[in-house]
C-alpha positions in Angstrom: 115.2 81.9 34.0 112.8 82.3 36.9 113.7 82.2 40.5 113.2 78.9 42.1 110.9 79.3 45.0 111.1 76.9 48.1 108.6 74.1 48.4 106.8 73.3 51.6 108.1 70.6 54.0 105.9 67.6 54.2 105.3 68.4 57.9 104.6 72.0 57.2 101.4 72.3 59.1 102.9 70.7 62.3 106.2 72.7 61.9 104.4 76.0 61.9 102.4 74.9 65.0 105.7 74.2 66.7 107.1 77.6 65.7 104.0 79.4 66.9 104.1 77.6 70.2 107.5 79.3 71.0 105.8 82.7 71.3 109.0 84.4 69.7 107.8 85.7 66.5 107.8 89.5 66.3 109.3 89.8 69.8 112.0 92.5 70.7 115.6 92.0 70.2 117.5 90.2 73.0 121.1 90.4 73.9 121.4 86.7 74.1 120.6 86.2 70.6 122.3 89.2 69.3 125.5 88.0 70.9 125.2 84.8 69.1 124.9 86.4 65.5 127.8 88.7 66.2 129.9 85.8 67.1 128.9 83.7 64.2 129.8 86.6 61.8 133.1 86.9 63.6 134.0 83.3 63.6 132.9 82.8 59.9 134.5 86.0 58.8 131.3 87.2 57.1 129.7 90.4 56.8 126.3 89.3 58.3 124.6 86.6 60.4 121.1 86.0 61.0 118.9 84.0 63.3 115.9 83.3 61.0 112.4 81.7 61.6 110.4 80.6 58.6 107.0 81.6 59.0 103.9 80.7 56.8 104.6 83.4 54.1 107.8 85.1 55.5 111.2 84.8 56.9 111.5 86.7 60.2 114.8 87.5 61.8 114.9 87.1 65.6 118.5 88.6 65.5 120.4 90.2 62.6 124.0 91.2 62.6 125.0 93.5 59.4 121.7 93.1 57.8 119.1 95.8 57.8 115.7 94.0 57.0 113.7 92.5 59.8 111.9 90.0 57.6 111.7 89.0 53.9 109.1 87.1 51.7 109.3 83.4 52.2 109.5 83.0 48.4 113.0 84.9 48.4 114.2 83.1 51.5 117.4 81.0 51.2 116.7 79.6 54.7 113.2 78.3 53.4 115.4 75.9 51.2 117.7 75.2 54.1 114.9 73.6 56.3 113.9 71.1 53.5 116.9 69.1 54.5 117.3 69.7 58.2 120.0 67.2 58.9 122.3 68.9 56.5 124.0 72.4 56.4 123.3 74.5 53.3 126.3 76.0 52.0 126.1 78.1 48.8 129.6 79.4 47.8 128.4 81.6 45.1 124.6 82.2 44.7 125.2 83.7 41.4 126.1 80.1 40.0 123.4 78.3 41.9 120.1 77.7 39.8 118.1 77.9 42.9 119.3 81.4 43.7 120.9 83.1 40.9 117.5 85.0 40.0 116.8 85.7 43.6 116.3 89.4 44.3 118.9 89.2 47.0 121.5 87.8 44.7 120.6 90.1 41.9 121.0 93.2 44.0 124.4 91.8 45.5 123.1 91.4 49.1 123.7 87.8 49.2 126.5 86.0 47.3 127.7 83.5 50.0 125.4 81.7 52.2 125.8 79.0 54.9 123.3 77.9 57.5 122.6 75.3 60.0 118.9 74.5 60.6 117.4 75.1 64.0 115.8 71.8 65.0 113.4 71.6 68.1 113.2 68.7 70.5 110.5 67.2 68.3 112.6 67.3 65.2 110.9 70.3 63.4 113.2 72.7 61.5 111.9 76.0 62.7 114.5 78.2 60.7 118.4 78.6 60.7 121.5 80.3 62.0 122.9 81.6 58.7 126.0 83.7 57.8 126.0 85.7 54.4 128.5 87.8 52.6 128.5 89.8 49.5 131.6 88.0 48.2 132.1 84.2 47.4 133.5 82.3 50.3 134.1 78.8 51.9 133.9 77.7 55.5 136.6 75.6 57.0 135.7 72.6 59.0 136.3 74.2 62.2 134.0 77.3 61.2 131.4 75.0 60.2 131.5 73.0 63.6 131.4 76.4 65.3 128.3 77.5 63.5 126.8 74.2 64.3 127.6 74.7 68.1 126.1 78.1 67.9 122.9 76.9 66.2 122.6 74.4 69.1 122.8 77.2 71.6 120.1 79.1 69.7 117.8 76.2 70.1 118.5 75.9 73.8 117.7 79.7 74.2 114.3 79.1 72.4 113.5 76.4 74.7 114.3 78.4 77.8 112.3 81.3 76.5 109.4 79.0 76.0 109.7 77.6 79.6 110.0 81.1 80.9 106.8 82.1 79.1 105.0 78.8 80.3 106.1 79.6 83.9 104.9 83.3 83.6 101.5 82.0 82.4 101.3 79.5 85.3 102.3 82.2 87.7 99.7 84.5 86.3 97.0 81.9 86.7 98.1 81.2 90.2 98.1 84.9 91.0 94.5 85.2 89.7 93.3 82.1 91.5 95.0 83.5 94.8 93.3 86.8 94.4 90.1 84.9 93.9 90.7 82.9 97.0 91.7 85.9 98.9 88.3 87.6 98.0 86.5 84.4 98.8 88.3 84.2 102.2 87.5 87.8 103.0 83.8 87.6 102.1 83.3 84.4 103.9 85.2 85.5 106.9 83.4 88.7 107.2 80.0 87.0 106.6 80.7 84.5 109.4 81.7 87.0 112.0 78.2 88.5 112.6 76.6 85.0 113.1 79.2 84.0 115.4 78.9 87.2 117.5 75.0 86.5 117.5 75.8 83.0 118.8 78.1 84.1 121.6 75.5 86.9 122.6 72.6 84.5 122.3 74.3 81.7 124.5 75.1 84.3 127.2 71.6 85.7 127.3 70.1 82.2 127.5 72.4 81.3 130.2 71.5 84.3 132.1 67.8 83.8 131.6 67.7 80.2 132.5 70.2 80.4 135.2 67.8 79.2 137.8 66.7 76.2 135.7 70.2 75.0 134.5 72.1 72.1 136.1 75.9 72.0 135.9 76.0 69.8 133.0 73.7 72.1 130.9 75.6 75.1 132.1 78.7 73.6 130.7 77.2 72.9 127.2 76.5 76.7 127.1 80.2 77.3 127.9 81.2 74.8 125.1 79.0 76.7 122.6 80.7 80.1 123.7 84.1 78.7 123.7 83.8 77.0 120.3 82.4 80.4 118.9 85.5 82.1 120.2 87.7 79.5 118.5 86.0 80.0 115.2 86.3 83.6 115.6 90.1 83.5 116.1 90.3 81.2 113.3 88.5 83.6 111.0 90.7 86.4 112.2 93.8 84.4 111.4 92.4 83.6 107.9 91.9 87.4 107.4 95.3 88.2 108.6 97.1 85.7 106.3 95.3 86.7 103.1 95.6 90.5 103.9 99.4 90.1 104.8 100.4 91.0 101.3 98.8 94.4 101.4 100.1 94.9 104.9 103.7 94.4 103.6 103.1 97.2 101.2 102.9 99.9 103.9 105.4 102.7 104.0 108.4 102.6 106.4 108.2 104.7 109.5 110.5 105.5 112.4 109.7 104.1 116.0 111.3 102.6 118.9 111.3 98.8 119.1 110.5 98.3 122.9 107.5 100.8 122.6 106.1 98.5 119.9 106.7 95.4 121.9 105.0 96.9 124.9 102.1 97.8 122.8 101.9 94.2 121.8 102.2 92.9 125.3 99.1 95.3 126.2 97.1 93.8 123.4 97.9 90.2 124.5 96.9 91.1 128.0 100.1 89.6 129.4 99.5 88.0 132.9 101.8 88.0 135.9 102.9 84.4 135.2 104.7 85.7 131.9 107.8 87.7 131.8 109.1 89.3 128.6 112.7 90.6 128.4 112.9 93.4 125.8 116.2 94.4 124.3 118.1 96.6 126.6 119.1 99.3 124.1 115.4 100.0 123.0 116.7 100.7 119.3 115.3 103.0 116.9 114.1 101.3 113.7 113.0 102.7 110.4 110.8 99.9 108.6 107.2 98.6 108.1 105.9 99.0 111.6 102.4 97.5 110.8 104.0 94.3 109.3 106.6 94.0 112.1 103.9 94.4 114.6 102.0 91.5 113.2 105.0 89.4 113.0 105.7 89.9 116.8 102.1 89.6 117.7 102.0 86.1 116.2 105.4 85.0 117.6 104.9 86.1 121.1 101.4 85.0 121.1 102.5 81.6 120.2 105.2 81.7 122.9 102.5 82.2 125.5 99.9 79.8 123.9 102.2 76.9 123.5 104.0 77.0 126.9 103.5 74.4 129.6 105.8 76.1 132.3 104.3 77.9 135.5 106.3 80.9 134.7 106.4 81.8 131.0 109.8 83.6 130.0 110.3 85.3 126.7 113.5 86.8 125.6 113.7 89.2 122.7 117.0 90.1 121.2 118.0 92.5 118.4 121.1 93.3 116.1 121.6 95.0 113.0 124.0 95.7 110.1 124.1 98.0 107.0 121.4 96.0 105.3 119.2 94.1 107.7 117.6 94.2 111.1 118.0 90.8 112.9 115.6 89.7 115.7 115.5 86.8 117.9 112.7 85.4 120.2 113.2 82.7 122.6 110.7 81.0 125.0 110.8 78.2 127.4 107.7 76.6 126.2 106.8 73.2 124.9 109.2 73.0 122.1 108.6 71.6 118.6 109.1 67.8 117.6 111.9 67.1 115.3 109.5 65.8 112.8 107.7 69.1 112.5 110.4 71.5 112.2 110.6 71.4 108.6 106.9 72.0 108.1 106.2 74.5 110.7 105.8 77.3 108.4 103.3 75.5 106.1 99.7 76.9 106.0 97.4 74.8 108.3 100.2 72.8 109.8 100.6 72.7 113.7 103.4 71.5 115.8 101.5 70.7 118.9 98.3 68.9 119.5 96.9 71.5 122.0 97.9 74.9 123.5 98.3 75.9 127.2 94.5 76.0 127.4 93.8 72.7 125.8 92.7 74.3 122.4 94.1 73.0 119.1 95.9 75.8 116.8 94.9 76.2 113.4 98.2 76.4 111.6 97.8 79.7 110.1 99.9 82.3 112.3 103.4 81.0 111.5 102.5 80.7 107.8 101.5 84.4 107.9 104.7 85.4 109.9 106.8 83.6 107.1 104.9 85.3 104.3 105.3 88.7 106.0 109.0 88.3 106.6 109.8 87.3 103.0 107.7 90.2 101.6 109.9 92.4 103.7 113.0 91.0 102.2 114.1 88.8 105.0 114.0 85.3 106.1 113.1 83.3 109.3 114.3 80.0 110.8 113.6 78.1 113.9 115.5 76.0 116.5 113.9 74.1 119.2 114.5 71.6 122.1 111.2 69.6 123.0 109.9 70.6 126.4 112.9 73.1 126.9 112.8 76.1 124.6 112.1 77.3 121.1 113.9 80.2 119.1 112.7 82.0 116.1 115.5 84.1 114.3 114.2 86.5 111.6 115.6 89.3 109.5 113.8 92.2 107.6 115.7 94.3 105.0 116.1 98.1 105.9 114.0 100.4 103.9 114.2 104.1 103.0 111.3 106.4 103.4 109.4 106.8 100.1 
C-alpha cells in the first residue's frame, strides 16, 4: 500500500499568500514560541511538540521540542492533512493503524506513532499550520489536555499576528526614517541656498538706502527698513530650521565636563543681554558631565524665548538646578507673557506658537521649542511646562547622566 499524500485545500493559493504575508518562514527560533511547544509537550505528556507551518512543498517548524528536523517534505506531513479540516482537531492514536499514515516514512521509522494537532487559523480563516504533539508510543488525550492544546494554539496565532504587526511597524518606521532623512537633506540644502540671497538683500538694501539717503522721504526709508527686517526674520527662520533638523546629530556628541554657570554666561553673551534683563544663575555653579553642545542649544532657545516673549519693563529669569544618581534636573522661570491654557498642550509641536507676537512685535516660527523637546528626549530626559498668563512661565526638564565614552 502506498502512502496517502495530502491533497491541496481549495483555498490553497490564498492560504499560501496569507502564510507568506506573516514574514515568519525561515526566521530564527524565539523563546515565546519555544515556551509554548515545551508546555504543550508537558501538558499532553508527549515526547515532542511542534509549531508547524505548511508551505507550498514543505512543512517548516517555527518551534520544535524534542524533534530534530527543521522541516520535512509536505507529502510526508501529518499537518498537511490536518489543515484540510481546520475546524476539527486531528488525533491519530496509532499511525500504524491509520491508512493515511501507516506507510508514511515517519511512521515506518518509528518517529511518529501518536499525533494530535490543532490547526492554526488566522483572522481570515486560513489554516496556516498546526500546533501538534507527537510520541513514539500510542496515546490518547483527555478532554482537559485537548482544551489546553487548543488554548495554546490560540496563543500561537496571537503571537503570529503580533509579530506581523511589529514587522509592519518596523517597515513604516523605516519608511518614515528615510523620508525624514530626505526632508532633513532638503531643508539643509534649501536653507543654505537661501542664506546667500538673503545676505545679498540685506547688504543691497543698506547700500541703496545709503546711496539714496538725500533723495529718500521718511516713508520710503521705512520701506527699506521693512525689507531689512523681513530678511533678518527669514534668516532667523532658516537658522531655526537648520537647528531643528541637525538636533539629532547634535545629540550624538560625546559628554564632557564643565561648570553650568560658565555655560549660561556664555549663552548670555551670545544673546547680548541688555540691562533690562536679569538672569539669576544657580548659586552652587555645579559641575556637569554631559553633552555640553546639546544642553547649550536647549538653554539658548529657552532663555531666548524668555527674553523675546516678555512684556515687562524688567525681564527676570531664574535658573535652578538639582540632580540625583540618574538625572540632572533644570528649571527656568521667567516673568513674561505666559502661555494661554489652550496652547499648553501643543507648545512643543513643530510650527506651533503660543503668542501672536514677541516683545519686538515679530511673530515666532514655532520651531525652537520643538527643537528643545527633541534634544531633551534624545538625551534621555523629558520636559514639561507650567504657565500663568501675563505672570510667568516655568520649563522643567531633565537629561540623563552620561559616562565618558
